[in-house]
XYZ file of C-alpha atoms in Angstrom:
603
model
C 97.219 62.564 94.867
C 96.223 66.123 93.822
C 94.357 67.824 96.284
C 90.510 68.749 94.580
C 91.039 72.537 95.240
C 94.616 72.699 93.298
C 93.124 70.854 90.198
C 90.249 73.467 90.568
C 92.327 76.512 90.679
C 94.197 74.479 87.782
C 91.380 74.036 86.046
C 90.566 77.710 86.145
C 93.599 78.776 84.956
C 93.886 77.177 81.935
C 90.468 78.585 81.031
C 92.545 81.830 81.573
C 96.245 81.388 80.863
C 96.649 82.706 76.933
C 100.372 82.302 77.254
C 101.799 79.314 75.627
C 104.229 78.612 77.637
C 102.589 78.821 81.165
C 99.462 77.449 80.241
C 101.352 74.594 78.657
C 103.240 74.317 81.867
C 100.247 73.881 84.177
C 98.826 71.000 81.484
C 102.228 68.788 82.153
C 101.801 69.477 85.859
C 97.469 67.986 85.725
C 98.731 65.141 83.743
C 101.897 64.000 85.652
C 99.294 64.798 88.638
C 102.731 66.619 90.347
C 101.051 67.542 93.557
C 104.536 69.021 94.957
C 104.979 71.569 91.815
C 100.851 72.214 91.700
C 101.184 73.266 95.529
C 104.148 75.676 94.654
C 102.124 77.319 91.401
C 98.870 77.102 93.526
C 99.439 77.045 97.150
C 98.312 80.735 97.502
C 98.441 83.923 96.032
C 101.091 86.345 95.731
C 100.401 88.747 98.749
C 99.694 92.649 97.260
C 101.384 94.614 99.881
C 102.676 97.619 99.976
C 105.319 97.394 97.971
C 103.287 95.857 95.718
C 104.144 92.170 94.055
C 107.435 90.414 94.366
C 108.109 86.597 93.677
C 109.901 84.326 91.095
C 108.617 84.361 87.444
C 106.675 80.924 86.219
C 102.938 79.471 86.073
C 100.260 79.945 88.274
C 99.013 82.402 91.008
C 102.137 82.376 93.215
C 104.473 83.765 90.450
C 104.508 86.415 88.199
C 103.106 85.682 84.892
C 100.928 87.368 82.061
C 97.973 86.242 83.799
C 98.516 87.352 87.276
C 100.225 90.965 85.595
C 96.459 91.455 83.946
C 94.462 90.258 87.406
C 96.581 92.625 89.538
C 96.368 95.980 87.382
C 92.567 95.193 86.274
C 91.981 95.252 90.389
C 94.569 98.141 90.426
C 92.697 100.282 87.478
C 89.200 99.192 89.520
C 90.383 100.328 93.412
C 91.892 103.834 90.953
C 88.232 104.484 89.584
C 87.613 104.437 92.883
C 89.609 106.849 93.897
C 90.206 109.128 91.163
C 87.115 110.363 89.466
C 89.360 112.213 86.990
C 91.434 109.561 86.083
C 90.834 109.164 82.697
C 91.888 112.809 82.395
C 94.678 111.935 83.906
C 96.327 109.296 83.777
C 98.999 106.547 84.444
C 102.934 106.003 83.815
C 104.294 102.202 83.630
C 107.566 101.695 83.396
C 110.449 98.310 83.404
C 113.557 97.226 83.748
C 115.343 94.658 81.696
C 114.345 91.313 83.359
C 113.081 88.393 81.327
C 112.146 84.764 81.999
C 112.015 82.816 78.638
C 110.678 79.483 80.226
C 107.731 80.978 81.403
C 107.580 83.962 78.114
C 107.933 86.177 80.586
C 109.595 89.378 80.590
C 109.155 93.240 82.586
C 108.376 95.119 78.908
C 105.460 91.973 78.274
C 104.663 92.661 81.662
C 104.602 96.762 81.278
C 102.524 95.925 77.778
C 99.909 94.225 79.254
C 99.306 96.309 82.199
C 99.329 99.198 80.067
C 96.483 97.002 77.951
C 94.118 96.805 80.701
C 94.292 100.648 81.641
C 93.708 101.660 77.831
C 90.982 99.008 76.997
C 88.919 101.271 80.016
C 89.503 104.681 78.476
C 92.052 105.443 80.942
C 94.902 107.427 79.027
C 98.659 105.569 79.878
C 102.206 107.371 79.977
C 104.066 104.267 78.467
C 108.301 104.329 78.757
C 108.770 103.044 75.258
C 112.068 101.773 76.945
C 113.937 100.919 80.463
C 114.185 102.924 82.604
C 115.569 103.690 86.195
C 112.776 102.999 88.956
C 112.685 106.658 89.959
C 111.663 108.195 86.892
C 108.495 106.306 87.597
C 107.913 108.910 90.557
C 109.086 111.518 88.993
C 107.139 111.131 86.303
C 103.583 111.110 88.366
C 104.333 114.192 90.206
C 105.481 116.276 86.861
C 102.707 115.479 84.642
C 100.048 115.052 87.721
C 99.206 111.970 87.286
C 96.600 110.032 88.674
C 99.134 106.875 89.627
C 102.348 104.604 88.515
C 103.348 100.944 88.507
C 107.324 99.742 87.869
C 107.810 96.987 86.716
C 111.060 95.521 88.784
C 112.760 93.354 91.072
C 115.468 95.949 91.729
C 118.519 93.802 92.542
C 116.321 90.338 93.509
C 117.577 87.382 92.147
C 117.440 86.736 88.024
C 114.130 84.386 88.029
C 112.210 87.356 89.793
C 110.291 90.042 89.086
C 108.346 92.469 90.681
C 104.753 95.240 90.420
C 105.861 98.054 92.150
C 102.916 101.184 93.001
C 103.296 104.601 93.215
C 100.441 107.201 94.026
C 99.487 110.865 93.167
C 101.596 111.902 95.078
C 104.463 110.443 93.439
C 105.397 108.015 96.774
C 104.858 104.311 97.197
C 101.587 103.183 98.578
C 101.218 103.181 102.413
C 98.568 100.916 104.456
C 95.394 101.264 103.525
C 95.621 101.590 99.784
C 97.523 97.723 99.789
C 94.462 96.207 101.524
C 92.250 98.189 99.162
C 93.861 97.154 95.968
C 94.248 93.860 97.177
C 90.044 92.994 97.625
C 89.938 94.676 94.218
C 92.540 92.003 92.304
C 90.734 89.729 94.346
C 87.190 90.646 93.055
C 88.418 91.364 89.013
C 90.812 88.085 88.650
C 88.598 86.559 85.217
C 90.243 88.492 82.236
C 88.199 91.295 80.580
C 86.765 91.046 77.347
C 90.531 92.953 76.469
C 92.694 91.999 78.554
C 94.944 89.558 75.988
C 94.900 91.995 72.927
C 98.210 94.317 73.448
C 97.954 95.726 69.585
C 95.487 97.920 71.936
C 98.871 99.545 73.040
C 100.241 100.152 69.157
C 96.787 101.547 68.099
C 95.455 103.535 70.957
C 95.112 107.489 71.202
C 95.011 106.902 74.885
C 99.100 105.361 74.691
C 101.284 108.425 75.344
C 105.530 107.589 75.277
C 106.769 109.950 78.120
C 110.330 108.494 77.448
C 112.172 111.612 75.528
C 109.858 114.462 77.463
C 111.233 112.977 80.951
C 114.623 112.234 79.320
C 114.941 115.705 79.082
C 113.116 116.800 82.240
C 114.601 115.089 84.750
C 117.981 115.877 83.990
C 117.238 119.755 83.874
C 115.984 119.253 87.326
C 118.684 117.440 88.949
C 120.806 120.337 87.760
C 119.452 122.333 90.334
C 121.498 120.682 92.627
C 124.724 121.580 90.766
C 126.882 123.917 92.785
C 130.290 123.426 90.993
C 129.965 123.339 87.418
C 133.631 124.352 87.094
C 134.983 122.249 89.465
C 133.207 119.448 87.602
C 134.868 120.933 84.635
C 138.248 120.584 85.481
C 138.343 118.095 88.072
C 140.993 115.205 87.779
C 139.123 112.444 89.820
C 138.560 109.511 87.921
C 134.958 108.090 88.493
C 133.817 104.041 87.177
C 130.428 103.234 86.988
C 128.675 99.806 87.116
C 125.222 99.143 85.935
C 125.878 95.350 87.234
C 123.622 94.594 84.036
C 120.992 96.497 85.069
C 119.341 99.857 83.392
C 121.644 102.764 84.610
C 124.134 102.919 82.608
C 123.188 105.784 80.033
C 120.965 107.601 82.736
C 123.836 108.250 85.011
C 125.828 108.944 81.609
C 123.268 112.072 81.145
C 123.487 112.899 84.803
C 127.140 113.573 84.656
C 127.115 115.143 80.955
C 124.236 117.767 82.936
C 126.617 118.186 85.765
C 129.555 119.642 83.136
C 131.853 115.786 84.145
C 133.256 114.291 81.663
C 131.684 110.565 81.102
C 132.390 108.361 83.799
C 134.342 104.901 83.038
C 131.506 102.131 82.031
C 132.277 98.795 83.085
C 131.962 96.961 79.226
C 130.977 93.598 80.739
C 128.682 95.090 83.225
C 127.122 97.869 80.973
C 123.795 97.036 78.867
C 121.260 95.256 80.290
C 121.175 91.531 80.581
C 118.549 89.764 82.818
C 120.926 86.588 82.841
C 123.243 89.119 85.210
C 126.120 87.002 83.991
C 129.260 88.546 85.967
C 127.653 88.393 89.133
C 126.117 85.735 91.968
C 124.142 88.480 92.783
C 123.289 91.679 91.290
C 122.811 93.545 94.369
C 125.817 95.946 94.939
C 125.217 95.502 98.922
C 126.636 92.301 99.027
C 129.506 94.136 98.754
C 133.183 93.531 97.078
C 132.102 90.143 94.546
C 129.649 92.975 92.887
C 132.635 94.894 92.563
C 135.451 92.583 91.166
C 135.399 93.853 87.590
C 134.848 97.361 88.943
C 138.015 97.165 90.713
C 139.723 95.893 88.036
C 139.049 98.941 85.879
C 139.919 101.273 88.071
C 143.505 99.878 88.937
C 143.495 99.862 85.032
C 142.538 103.366 84.493
C 144.101 104.920 87.398
C 140.336 105.954 88.837
C 139.458 106.414 92.654
C 136.379 106.236 92.929
C 133.669 104.053 91.640
C 130.030 104.328 91.885
C 127.781 101.057 91.421
C 123.949 100.942 90.990
C 121.509 98.601 92.038
C 120.069 97.052 88.192
C 117.337 99.771 87.800
C 119.165 102.391 89.749
C 117.166 103.366 92.978
C 120.364 102.441 95.252
C 124.553 103.765 94.918
C 126.824 101.438 96.480
C 130.614 103.638 96.533
C 133.841 102.870 96.974
C 137.423 104.800 96.930
C 140.755 103.467 96.706
C 142.661 104.874 100.081
C 146.624 105.623 99.841
C 147.442 102.736 101.313
C 146.106 101.009 97.809
C 142.932 99.505 99.269
C 139.391 99.974 98.298
C 137.412 100.782 101.230
C 133.712 100.331 100.198
C 131.008 102.953 101.815
C 128.142 101.297 104.252
C 125.053 103.078 103.446
C 125.325 104.405 106.797
C 128.466 106.126 105.788
C 127.519 108.126 102.811
C 124.231 108.843 104.001
C 126.237 111.180 106.656
C 128.613 112.034 103.579
C 125.803 113.114 101.360
C 123.445 114.683 104.502
C 126.285 116.947 105.354
C 127.519 117.864 101.238
C 123.865 118.707 100.424
C 123.294 120.864 104.075
C 126.590 122.552 103.349
C 125.807 123.580 99.977
C 122.406 124.462 101.343
C 124.099 126.726 103.513
C 125.870 128.523 100.787
C 122.901 129.313 99.491
C 120.917 130.553 101.766
C 122.322 133.430 104.443
C 119.095 134.216 105.996
C 119.353 132.414 108.975
C 115.664 132.679 109.989
C 115.476 130.069 107.300
C 116.717 126.925 109.061
C 113.932 126.429 110.953
C 111.806 124.789 107.845
C 114.623 122.505 106.825
C 114.250 119.267 107.175
C 116.192 115.946 106.884
C 115.211 112.117 107.228
C 116.237 108.865 107.553
C 114.705 105.289 108.584
C 114.499 103.823 112.178
C 116.791 101.268 111.521
C 119.515 103.928 109.264
C 122.334 105.721 111.866
C 121.237 108.726 113.743
C 123.982 110.823 112.092
C 121.367 113.006 110.834
C 120.331 113.597 114.089
C 123.537 115.039 115.754
C 123.828 117.222 112.438
C 120.484 118.353 113.036
C 121.037 119.263 116.889
C 124.436 120.934 115.986
C 123.213 122.886 112.905
C 119.815 123.834 114.146
C 117.502 122.112 111.484
C 115.107 119.414 111.752
C 115.339 115.367 111.353
C 112.677 112.648 111.893
C 112.944 109.194 112.068
C 110.311 107.405 109.839
C 109.529 103.505 109.580
C 112.053 101.303 107.612
C 111.227 102.006 103.568
C 111.038 105.075 101.317
C 107.458 104.376 101.449
C 107.290 106.263 104.629
C 109.865 108.832 103.651
C 108.292 109.491 100.642
C 104.774 109.859 102.178
C 106.598 111.750 104.827
C 108.504 114.319 102.498
C 105.084 115.048 100.548
C 103.418 115.927 104.040
C 106.062 118.499 104.518
C 106.529 120.523 101.406
C 102.793 120.715 101.667
C 103.923 123.028 104.402
C 106.210 125.022 102.774
C 108.912 122.845 104.640
C 111.954 121.722 102.614
C 113.317 118.078 102.475
C 116.622 117.808 101.557
C 117.463 114.781 101.792
C 116.787 111.323 103.456
C 118.170 107.928 103.260
C 117.990 104.727 104.259
C 121.388 102.114 105.539
C 120.034 99.566 102.420
C 121.885 102.339 100.325
C 119.103 104.261 99.296
C 119.188 108.254 98.888
C 117.147 110.554 97.987
C 118.656 114.183 97.247
C 116.463 115.687 95.478
C 112.660 116.999 96.162
C 111.841 116.157 92.394
C 111.820 112.186 93.222
C 109.389 111.317 96.163
C 112.224 107.372 96.140
C 115.448 106.693 96.630
C 116.956 107.669 93.549
C 120.926 106.518 92.721
C 120.915 108.460 89.496
C 120.948 112.214 91.263
C 122.904 110.499 94.319
C 125.696 109.127 91.890
C 125.852 112.346 90.405
C 125.858 114.371 93.558
C 128.677 112.383 95.135
C 131.116 112.647 92.227
C 130.666 116.354 92.758
C 131.411 115.913 96.399
C 134.248 114.362 95.576
C 135.435 116.246 92.827
C 135.303 119.518 95.647
C 136.102 117.294 98.155
C 139.450 117.267 96.136
C 140.309 121.018 95.604
C 141.164 120.737 99.564
C 143.080 117.909 99.061
C 140.275 115.503 101.237
C 139.116 112.193 99.548
C 135.984 111.206 100.913
C 136.881 108.790 104.220
C 139.043 111.649 105.240
C 136.105 113.861 105.302
C 133.920 111.457 106.700
C 136.253 111.499 109.851
C 136.025 115.177 109.880
C 131.943 115.058 109.872
C 132.274 111.863 113.044
C 135.093 114.370 115.095
C 132.829 117.050 115.137
C 129.484 115.546 115.106
C 130.315 112.506 117.261
C 131.171 108.886 116.257
C 128.581 106.137 114.862
C 129.870 103.536 114.320
C 126.893 101.081 113.013
C 126.824 97.004 112.251
C 123.832 95.751 110.094
C 123.956 91.738 109.134
C 121.096 89.155 108.384
C 120.163 85.294 109.311
C 118.078 83.172 106.587
C 115.425 81.448 108.081
C 112.534 79.543 105.319
C 110.235 78.803 108.178
C 107.679 81.792 109.611
C 106.682 79.519 112.716
C 110.693 79.571 114.053
C 110.924 83.479 113.237
C 107.714 84.208 115.032
C 108.791 81.813 117.954
C 111.904 83.797 118.199
C 109.849 86.891 118.585
C 107.453 85.852 120.666
C 110.704 83.953 122.900
C 112.199 87.698 123.261
C 108.151 89.408 124.452
C 108.352 86.471 127.393
C 112.399 86.112 128.164
C 112.160 86.144 131.618
C 108.464 85.046 132.381
C 105.741 86.418 130.575
C 105.518 89.715 128.918
C 109.340 90.907 129.679
C 111.635 91.516 127.514
C 115.081 90.984 128.118
C 117.153 92.831 130.996
C 120.995 92.444 129.816
C 122.217 90.548 126.680
C 125.339 89.327 127.667
C 127.482 91.803 129.652
C 125.453 94.644 127.917
C 122.643 96.190 129.797
C 119.172 96.729 128.223
C 117.781 100.173 129.161
C 115.261 100.194 126.799
C 112.963 98.563 124.670
C 110.312 99.914 121.593
C 108.267 96.724 120.199
C 107.062 98.602 116.493
C 104.229 94.902 116.165
C 102.687 95.249 119.549
C 103.579 99.076 119.774
C 105.302 99.511 123.170
C 107.505 102.050 124.165
C 109.343 101.998 127.088
C 110.869 105.527 127.095
C 107.215 106.877 126.415
C 105.564 108.033 129.681
C 102.476 106.068 128.314
C 104.431 103.143 127.713
C 103.359 103.770 123.414
C 105.229 103.495 120.710
C 104.856 107.058 118.616
C 105.380 105.026 115.367
C 102.650 103.671 113.503
C 102.612 99.948 114.408
C 102.592 96.337 111.963
C 101.173 93.351 114.015
C 101.905 91.489 110.365
C 105.640 92.003 110.315
C 108.434 91.678 113.560
C 110.283 94.823 114.602
C 112.257 94.707 118.336
C 114.813 97.591 118.898
C 116.983 97.192 122.407
C 118.966 100.149 123.620
C 121.484 99.957 125.359
C 123.069 101.313 129.177
C 126.717 102.203 127.103
C 125.121 104.230 124.281
C 124.155 101.115 121.355
C 120.902 100.567 119.870
C 120.042 97.672 118.016
C 117.192 96.716 115.877
C 115.768 93.126 115.179
C 113.467 93.075 112.754
C 112.088 90.407 109.068
C 112.083 91.517 106.142
C 109.194 92.413 103.566
C 110.993 90.943 100.856
C 112.787 88.174 101.605
C 113.560 84.892 103.838
C 116.007 87.158 106.553
C 115.783 88.434 109.939
C 117.891 91.565 110.021
C 119.650 93.331 112.154
C 120.898 96.751 113.027
C 123.344 97.810 115.507
C 125.100 101.234 116.107
C 127.201 103.197 118.508
C 127.100 106.337 119.018
C 129.239 109.287 121.449
C 129.170 112.172 122.117
C 131.612 114.629 120.091
C 134.712 114.920 120.775
C 135.455 112.204 122.936
C 135.855 109.010 121.395
C 138.670 106.274 120.109
C 137.257 104.765 116.936
C 138.850 101.540 117.554
C 137.769 101.009 121.189
C 134.179 101.895 119.922
C 134.472 99.287 116.942
C 135.399 96.271 119.800
C 132.771 97.179 121.727
C 130.380 97.311 118.747
C 131.513 93.770 117.815
C 131.455 92.531 121.064
C 128.034 93.722 121.231
C 126.985 92.180 118.293
C 128.011 88.910 119.359
C 125.690 88.794 122.349
C 122.762 89.586 119.975
C 123.832 86.822 117.513
C 124.473 84.227 120.675
C 121.038 85.020 122.990
C 119.038 86.614 121.049
C 118.508 84.699 117.741
C 120.562 81.846 119.240
C 121.292 80.495 115.497
C 122.140 76.483 116.872
C 119.020 76.223 118.286
C 116.787 78.316 115.423
C 118.732 76.110 112.568
C 119.360 80.015 111.494
C 122.144 80.364 107.928
C 124.346 83.004 108.460
C 124.677 85.822 105.511
C 127.319 84.274 103.282
C 130.599 86.390 103.480
C-alpha cells in the first residue's frame, strides 16, 4: 500500500518533470505501486546545506536530476536577487565536471546548462564554462571577474552514481550559515518550474551568456606563477613526476601548471587521464583511500623511473603525493604530512622574498581543527600567526578573506583530507596549484640531495614530532550515531564526560555540538558550535588530542588523533606506538563498535 503523500508527491512530479527518463521511472513505480522505491525517491527532499547538495542521480526529490536542479537554481536565483541589487550587472559563474548517469539522463554538463537557463531567463548574466574545469576555477572566476556567486556541479570523489551542486558567495569562498537556510527556504518557495525553465536553447542564443574558459585558463596560470621561485631548477631537474587525474578533470590543467612553472610535462597515467564517469580502474575514485587508487601510478613510475606521484581527485581540488624511498618502497604522505611540507616550503619562500623583519607580524596560516597542529608549532618558533577553524574549507576560505581584507597576508591553509590552499587567488582547496608547488619543492630539495621524506623528518626535528592517525566507522543509522555521542556526554552519570579512556587520562573536553569547553575560564567554546552535527575533542594527559565527528556528506563517524612532542625530545617509533595504543582505546571504549554494530573502514 503506497502512502497518500507519496502518491501526491509523484503526481506533482509528473506534472512538472519534462525529462523523459526520470518521468518514465516514476510512472513505472506508480503503476507498480512500488512503495519502497517511491519512498526512496520522494521520502524527503535533498537537504541544501553549506556544502550545497550531494546525492545520487535518479528520479524524485531525494535525488539529483533535471527537475531538482531547476528547483534548486530557482531558489538560489531568488535568494541572490534579494541579496544583490546589482546581480543583473555582475552575474554568476557555472562550472561542471565530467559525471554522467545515462539511466536517468543526468550529467554534470546537462545540470550546468539547466542552471544557466534559469538565470538567463531572469535577465542575469551567466559565465558558463564551455568545457569541464577543476572546482577551484569557479571560486577563482568569482573574485577575478567580481561576480555575485558561483555554482560548481560536481560530486568530487564520491561514488560514480552521485552528483553535487556546490555554491560560492561573492567573496569567492563557499557559503556559510545562514545562507544555506535562506537558500533552502527559497527553494521550497520556488518549486514549480518557471515558464522557460526547460528551454535550454536559451543558453545557445542569449547575449547574457559568456564563456570564460579561454580567459580563465590564461589568467589562472599567470596568477599562480607568482608562487614560482625556482624556474631554473625546474627547467633542469632530473626528477620525474607521474600524474593521475583518476578519470576526472585534472589532466590538462596540471599539464598547463607544469608548463607555467617551466617543468617538463609530468608523465600521465594513460588509463586514467581522460575523464570517464564510470571510473573503471578504481573501486572508489578517492585518492584518500590510499594505495588502491595508485596501483597504475606505481606501475608507470616503476617503468619510467619516476620518484614522485601526484594524484588529484576527480574534480582536482585535492592532492595526494607519494615518493619512492631508498628502500624501494613507496611512501604515501598523509594530508597532515604534506600540509607540514607545504607549510614549511611556502613560509621558507616567503621569508626569502621578505627581508623586512617586521612584515612577519601580518602573516597568517590556517588549518582546520581536526588537522595536525604542526603549523602552530612552526608559527610559534618563526613568529607568524596560526589560527584554527572548524572543519571544512568554507571556514578557512571565509576567514582568509576576512584577514586579507584587513591587509594581512594568508600564506597557506590546509585540512588533513588532502586539501591545500597554496595561493590566495583561490579561497578554497586547489589540487592544481598544490601539485605544481609540490613539484617545485621536490626539485629544490633534490638540489640539496634531500627527499620529501627526509625534509619531513627535518621539520619534525626542528619543530617537534606531530604523529597523526585518522580513520572512520560506517554507520547508516542516525539514531545509533546520536546515542553514541550522547553516551559520551553522560558517561559517568548525567552531563559528565569520560575522565579516562582505558589507561589514558582525559585532561580536557571540547564539545562543539553543545558549545562546552573545559579549558576556557567560562567553559564556553571559542569556535562556532552547531547543534546539527556531532563533534567532541578530547585532550589527554600524555599530550594526545582526539576528535570524533560525524561527516556532512557520508554515513561515517570519523576520528582524528594526534600526539605532539616538543622539539628535540622524541623517539618517533615510541610516539607511534603510544598513539596506536591511544587510538585502540578510543575505538574500544568510546566507539564500542560491537555494541553499536559499526562497520570499520575497509583496508
